[in-house]
Coordinates of C-alpha atoms in Angstrom, one line a residue:
X1 CA -2.7 31.7 -3.4
X2 CA 0.0 33.1 -0.9
X3 CA -1.0 31.4 2.2
X4 CA -2.4 28.1 3.4
X5 CA -6.2 28.0 4.6
X6 CA -6.7 27.5 8.3
X7 CA -6.8 23.8 9.0
X8 CA -4.5 22.9 6.3
X9 CA -2.6 19.5 7.5
X10 CA 0.9 20.5 7.0
X11 CA 3.2 17.6 8.1
X12 CA 5.4 14.8 7.1
X13 CA 4.9 11.1 6.0
X14 CA 6.6 7.9 6.8
X15 CA 5.7 3.9 7.2
X16 CA 6.2 1.7 10.4
X17 CA 8.8 -0.4 8.9
X18 CA 11.0 2.6 7.5
X19 CA 11.2 4.1 11.1
X20 CA 10.0 2.3 14.1
X21 CA 12.8 -0.7 14.3
X22 CA 12.0 -2.8 17.3
X23 CA 11.2 -5.6 15.0
X24 CA 11.0 -8.3 17.5
X25 CA 9.7 -6.4 20.4
X26 CA 6.3 -6.1 21.9
X27 CA 5.0 -9.5 20.4
X28 CA 5.7 -8.3 16.7
X29 CA 6.0 -10.8 14.0
X30 CA 8.0 -11.0 10.8
X31 CA 6.6 -8.9 7.9
X32 CA 7.8 -9.1 4.3
X33 CA 9.9 -5.9 5.1
X34 CA 11.7 -7.6 7.6
X35 CA 13.2 -10.1 4.9
X36 CA 14.5 -7.4 2.6
X37 CA 18.1 -6.5 2.5
X38 CA 19.9 -3.1 2.0
X39 CA 21.5 -2.5 -1.4
X40 CA 24.8 -0.8 -1.6
X41 CA 27.1 0.0 -4.5
X42 CA 27.5 -3.1 -6.6
X43 CA 25.5 -5.2 -4.3
X44 CA 21.8 -5.3 -5.1
X45 CA 19.0 -5.6 -2.8
X46 CA 17.7 -9.1 -2.0
X47 CA 14.4 -10.8 -0.7
X48 CA 15.7 -13.6 1.3
X49 CA 14.0 -16.9 2.5
X50 CA 13.5 -15.7 6.1
X51 CA 15.7 -13.8 8.2
X52 CA 19.5 -14.9 7.4
X53 CA 22.4 -14.5 9.5
X54 CA 25.0 -12.2 8.1
X55 CA 22.5 -10.2 6.1
X56 CA 21.9 -6.6 6.8
X57 CA 18.2 -5.6 7.1
X58 CA 17.9 -1.9 7.7
X59 CA 14.4 -1.8 8.9
X60 CA 15.1 -4.1 11.9
X61 CA 16.6 -1.0 13.8
X62 CA 15.7 1.9 11.1
X63 CA 15.8 4.8 13.4
X64 CA 14.4 3.2 16.7
X65 CA 11.1 5.4 16.5
X66 CA 9.7 2.4 18.6
X67 CA 11.7 3.7 21.6
X68 CA 12.4 7.4 20.7
X69 CA 8.9 8.5 19.2
X70 CA 8.3 10.8 22.1
X71 CA 11.2 12.9 21.5
X72 CA 10.7 12.7 17.7
X73 CA 7.1 13.8 18.2
X74 CA 8.2 16.7 20.1
X75 CA 10.6 17.8 17.4
X76 CA 7.6 17.6 14.7
X77 CA 5.6 19.7 16.8
X78 CA 8.6 22.0 17.0
X79 CA 8.8 22.0 13.2
X80 CA 5.1 23.0 12.9
X81 CA 3.6 19.7 12.0
X82 CA -0.1 19.8 11.8
X83 CA -0.5 16.1 10.8
X84 CA 1.7 13.2 10.7
X85 CA 1.2 10.0 8.4
X86 CA 2.4 6.8 9.3
X87 CA 1.4 3.3 9.2
X88 CA -0.1 0.6 11.8
X89 CA 2.4 -2.5 11.5
X90 CA 0.1 -5.3 10.7
X91 CA 2.4 -7.7 12.4
X92 CA 2.4 -5.8 15.7
X93 CA -1.6 -6.3 15.8
X94 CA -1.6 -9.8 14.4
X95 CA 2.0 -11.1 14.4
X96 CA 1.3 -13.9 11.8
X97 CA -1.9 -12.5 10.2
X98 CA -4.1 -15.3 10.5
X99 CA -4.8 -15.0 14.4
X100 CA -8.2 -14.6 16.0
X101 CA -7.1 -12.5 18.7
X102 CA -4.8 -9.3 18.3
X103 CA -1.7 -8.7 20.2
X104 CA -2.6 -6.1 23.0
X105 CA 1.1 -5.0 23.3
X106 CA 1.0 -3.8 19.7
X107 CA -2.3 -2.0 20.2
X108 CA -0.9 -0.3 23.3
X109 CA 1.9 0.9 21.5
X110 CA -0.3 2.8 19.0
X111 CA -2.6 4.0 21.7
X112 CA 0.5 5.7 23.1
X113 CA 1.9 7.0 19.8
X114 CA -1.3 8.6 18.9
X115 CA -1.7 10.0 22.3
X116 CA 1.4 11.7 22.0
X117 CA 0.5 13.2 18.6
X118 CA -2.4 14.4 19.8
X119 CA -1.0 15.9 22.9
X120 CA 0.8 18.2 20.6
X121 CA -2.2 19.0 18.3
X122 CA -0.8 16.7 15.4
X123 CA -3.4 14.7 13.4
X124 CA -2.4 11.1 12.9
X125 CA -3.2 10.0 9.4
X126 CA -2.7 6.2 9.3
X127 CA -2.1 3.8 6.5
X128 CA -3.3 0.3 7.0
X129 CA -1.0 -1.7 4.8
X130 CA 2.3 0.1 3.8
X131 CA 4.4 -2.8 2.5
X132 CA 4.3 -4.7 6.0
X133 CA 2.2 -7.8 5.2
X134 CA 2.8 -10.4 7.6
X135 CA 5.5 -12.9 6.2
X136 CA 3.6 -16.0 7.3
X137 CA 0.7 -15.0 4.9
X138 CA 3.2 -14.7 2.1
X139 CA 4.7 -18.0 2.9
X140 CA 1.6 -20.1 4.0
X141 CA -0.9 -18.4 1.8
X142 CA 0.8 -17.1 -1.2
X143 CA 0.2 -13.4 -0.2
X144 CA -2.6 -11.7 -2.0
X145 CA -2.9 -14.4 -4.7
X146 CA -5.3 -16.0 -2.0
X147 CA -8.8 -14.9 -1.4
X148 CA -8.7 -16.0 2.2
X149 CA -6.4 -12.8 2.9
X150 CA -9.4 -10.7 2.4
X151 CA -10.9 -11.6 5.8
X152 CA -7.5 -11.5 7.5
X153 CA -7.1 -8.0 6.4
X154 CA -10.7 -6.7 7.1
X155 CA -10.2 -8.4 10.6
X156 CA -7.0 -6.3 11.0
X157 CA -8.9 -3.1 9.9
X158 CA -12.1 -3.8 12.2
X159 CA -9.7 -4.1 15.1
X160 CA -7.7 -1.0 14.7
X161 CA -11.0 1.0 13.6
X162 CA -12.6 0.0 16.8
X163 CA -9.7 0.7 19.1
X164 CA -8.6 4.1 17.5
X165 CA -12.1 5.4 16.8
X166 CA -11.8 8.5 18.9
X167 CA -7.9 9.0 18.1
X168 CA -7.6 8.8 14.5
X169 CA -10.0 10.4 11.8
X170 CA -7.8 10.3 8.5
X171 CA -7.1 6.6 7.3
X172 CA -5.6 5.1 4.2
X173 CA -6.1 1.3 3.1
X174 CA -3.2 0.4 0.9
X175 CA -0.3 2.3 0.1
X176 CA 0.9 2.9 -3.5
X177 CA -1.4 0.0 -4.6
X178 CA -0.4 0.7 -8.2
X179 CA 3.1 0.0 -7.9
X180 CA 2.3 -3.7 -8.4
X181 CA 1.7 -2.8 -12.1
X182 CA 5.4 -3.2 -12.2
X183 CA 4.7 -7.0 -12.3
X184 CA 7.9 -7.7 -14.8
X185 CA 10.3 -7.0 -11.5
X186 CA 10.5 -8.7 -8.3
X187 CA 10.1 -6.2 -5.6
X188 CA 6.9 -4.4 -6.1
X189 CA 4.9 -7.6 -6.1
X190 CA 6.5 -8.5 -3.0
X191 CA 6.2 -5.5 -1.1
X192 CA 2.6 -4.7 -2.2
X193 CA 1.2 -8.2 -2.3
X194 CA 3.5 -10.9 -0.7
X195 CA 4.0 -12.4 -4.0
X196 CA 7.3 -14.3 -5.2
X197 CA 6.9 -15.2 -8.6
X198 CA 8.0 -18.8 -10.0
X199 CA 9.4 -19.7 -13.1
X200 CA 6.6 -20.0 -15.7
X201 CA 4.1 -17.9 -13.7
X202 CA 1.8 -15.6 -15.8
X203 CA 3.0 -12.5 -13.9
X204 CA 0.3 -10.3 -15.3
X205 CA -2.6 -12.5 -14.5
X206 CA -1.4 -13.0 -11.0
X207 CA -1.0 -9.2 -10.5
X208 CA -4.5 -8.7 -11.6
X209 CA -5.9 -11.2 -9.3
X210 CA -4.1 -10.1 -6.2
X211 CA -4.8 -6.3 -7.0
X212 CA -8.6 -7.3 -7.4
X213 CA -8.5 -9.1 -3.9
X214 CA -6.9 -5.9 -2.4
X215 CA -9.4 -3.7 -4.1
X216 CA -12.2 -5.8 -2.5
X217 CA -10.4 -5.8 0.9
X218 CA -10.1 -2.1 0.9
X219 CA -13.8 -1.7 0.0
X220 CA -14.8 -3.9 2.8
X221 CA -12.6 -2.2 5.2
X222 CA -14.0 1.2 4.1
X223 CA -17.5 0.0 4.7
X224 CA -16.6 -1.4 8.1
X225 CA -14.7 1.8 9.1
X226 CA -17.9 3.9 8.2
X227 CA -20.0 1.6 10.3
X228 CA -17.7 2.2 13.4
X229 CA -17.3 5.8 12.9
X230 CA -19.1 7.8 10.4
X231 CA -16.6 10.7 10.5
X232 CA -13.9 8.5 9.5
X233 CA -12.2 10.0 6.4
X234 CA -10.9 6.6 4.5
X235 CA -8.9 7.2 1.4
X236 CA -6.8 5.4 -1.1
X237 CA -3.3 6.0 -1.9
X238 CA -1.1 5.7 -5.2
X239 CA 2.3 6.5 -6.6
X240 CA 1.7 9.4 -8.8
X241 CA 4.3 9.3 -11.7
X242 CA 2.6 11.0 -14.5
X243 CA 3.5 9.4 -18.2
X244 CA 3.8 12.1 -21.2
X245 CA 4.1 11.4 -24.8
X246 CA 7.7 11.9 -26.0
X247 CA 6.6 13.8 -29.2
X248 CA 3.3 14.9 -30.7
X249 CA 3.2 11.7 -32.9
X250 CA -0.2 10.3 -32.4
X251 CA 1.4 6.9 -31.6
X252 CA 3.3 8.4 -28.6
X253 CA 0.2 10.2 -27.5
X254 CA -2.0 6.9 -27.6
X255 CA 1.1 5.0 -26.1
X256 CA 1.1 7.4 -23.0
X257 CA -2.8 7.2 -22.5
X258 CA -2.6 3.5 -22.4
X259 CA 0.2 3.4 -20.1
X260 CA -1.5 5.7 -17.7
X261 CA -4.8 3.7 -18.1
X262 CA -2.8 0.3 -16.9
X263 CA -1.0 2.3 -14.3
X264 CA -4.0 4.1 -12.3
X265 CA -7.3 2.0 -13.1
X266 CA -6.9 1.2 -9.3
X267 CA -8.2 4.6 -8.5
X268 CA -11.1 4.1 -11.0
X269 CA -12.2 1.1 -8.8
X270 CA -11.6 2.7 -5.2
X271 CA -13.3 5.9 -6.3
X272 CA -16.1 4.5 -8.5
X273 CA -16.7 1.1 -7.1
X274 CA -16.4 -0.5 -10.6
X275 CA -13.7 -1.4 -13.2
X276 CA -13.2 0.9 -16.2
X277 CA -14.5 -0.9 -19.2
X278 CA -10.9 -0.9 -21.0
X279 CA -9.5 -3.0 -18.4
X280 CA -12.4 -5.6 -18.7
X281 CA -11.9 -5.4 -22.3
X282 CA -8.2 -5.9 -21.9
X283 CA -8.7 -8.9 -19.6
X284 CA -11.0 -10.5 -22.4
X285 CA -8.6 -9.9 -25.2
X286 CA -5.7 -11.4 -23.1
X287 CA -7.7 -14.3 -21.9
X288 CA -7.0 -13.2 -18.2
X289 CA -9.6 -14.8 -15.9
X290 CA -10.1 -12.9 -12.6
X291 CA -12.0 -14.5 -9.6
X292 CA -14.6 -11.8 -9.4
X293 CA -18.0 -12.7 -7.8
X294 CA -21.1 -10.8 -7.6
X295 CA -20.6 -10.3 -4.0
X296 CA -17.1 -8.6 -4.9
X297 CA -18.9 -6.3 -7.0
X298 CA -21.3 -5.4 -4.3
X299 CA -18.4 -4.8 -1.8
X300 CA -16.7 -2.4 -4.3
X301 CA -19.8 -0.4 -4.8
X302 CA -20.5 -0.2 -1.1
X303 CA -16.7 0.6 -0.1
X304 CA -15.9 3.7 -2.1
X305 CA -13.0 6.0 -0.8
X306 CA -13.6 9.5 0.6
X307 CA -10.3 10.7 -0.8
X308 CA -7.3 10.1 -3.0
X309 CA -3.9 10.3 -1.7
X310 CA -0.8 10.2 -3.6
X311 CA 3.1 10.5 -3.7
X312 CA 4.4 12.6 -6.6
X313 CA 7.9 11.3 -7.4
X314 CA 8.8 11.9 -11.1
X315 CA 7.3 11.9 -14.5
X316 CA 8.2 9.7 -17.6
X317 CA 8.1 10.5 -21.4
X318 CA 7.6 7.3 -23.6
X319 CA 8.2 6.7 -27.3
X320 CA 6.2 4.5 -29.6
X321 CA 9.6 3.4 -31.3
X322 CA 10.6 -0.1 -29.9
X323 CA 14.5 1.0 -30.1
X324 CA 13.7 4.0 -27.7
X325 CA 11.4 2.5 -25.3
X326 CA 12.1 -0.5 -22.9
X327 CA 8.4 -0.6 -22.3
X328 CA 7.2 -1.0 -25.8
X329 CA 6.0 -4.5 -25.6
X330 CA 4.2 -3.7 -22.3
X331 CA 2.3 -0.7 -23.5
X332 CA 1.7 -1.3 -27.3
X333 CA 2.0 -4.8 -28.4
X334 CA -0.4 -6.1 -25.4
X335 CA -3.1 -3.6 -26.2

């Protein structure tokens, strides 16, 4: 195909915390992104206990889109954008995450932003949760380890769906929900789910529980969104990093398949409304107990997504020989 079809949504993608700045303006609360420092040569990135003096937090200013969005959107139009993917900062709408009433100043900001996009014929594509969980929910509730957070998220989703039902058609619930499969390191669990692991925690079991609550929250949000506007297209979003066998050795092939299963089962649940059998059997073999109610299953089936979104970053080749593969124990021994 040499040309794109009419109506193809050609554009760009960002997240609120990556470009807005204005981290304390308009009633915005602190998000998990606000306590993550920048890395530089020889100095690793940190998750700090709150905002600390003397630390550099790059998203506090970012590119100051909060104040400059009109000029930036005009440039998008000049470039020929037909869509613009960004996120609604949860903490602009519910600064702590557990409030009953939303913050009107935050809602008005996104009214103005979406109006500006539409003025230029640019379709907003909006993510609800893009590594921007309210920090209060992380510290006071334990992030997505806590079932209560489902209701907080669905309230947030319902408010913005209702507010922007005539301005936004395309939505995504969670950005790169599958990144938290990297539970052995610290940043993905915190950015995805507001979780800080303690010494002795069963990281894997906590990851599966948090992911389950997110999948239920996503499904409930999809259902609510379709009730508000049946024309909404509400999707999921994953980080796509295909995993290939390093050789034609059957053990390498099996290892690559199992690695893909563990990283991408999230989309099975989003799309089909149920867990694949291999994950349920894995939990059984590992003794992983997930708080999974009958109502959860009903919600998952009732809130399947309309499309799959993904960001393609890279691919991997993995080897079934321990000495060649740092992920050997993760993908072979545990299966």
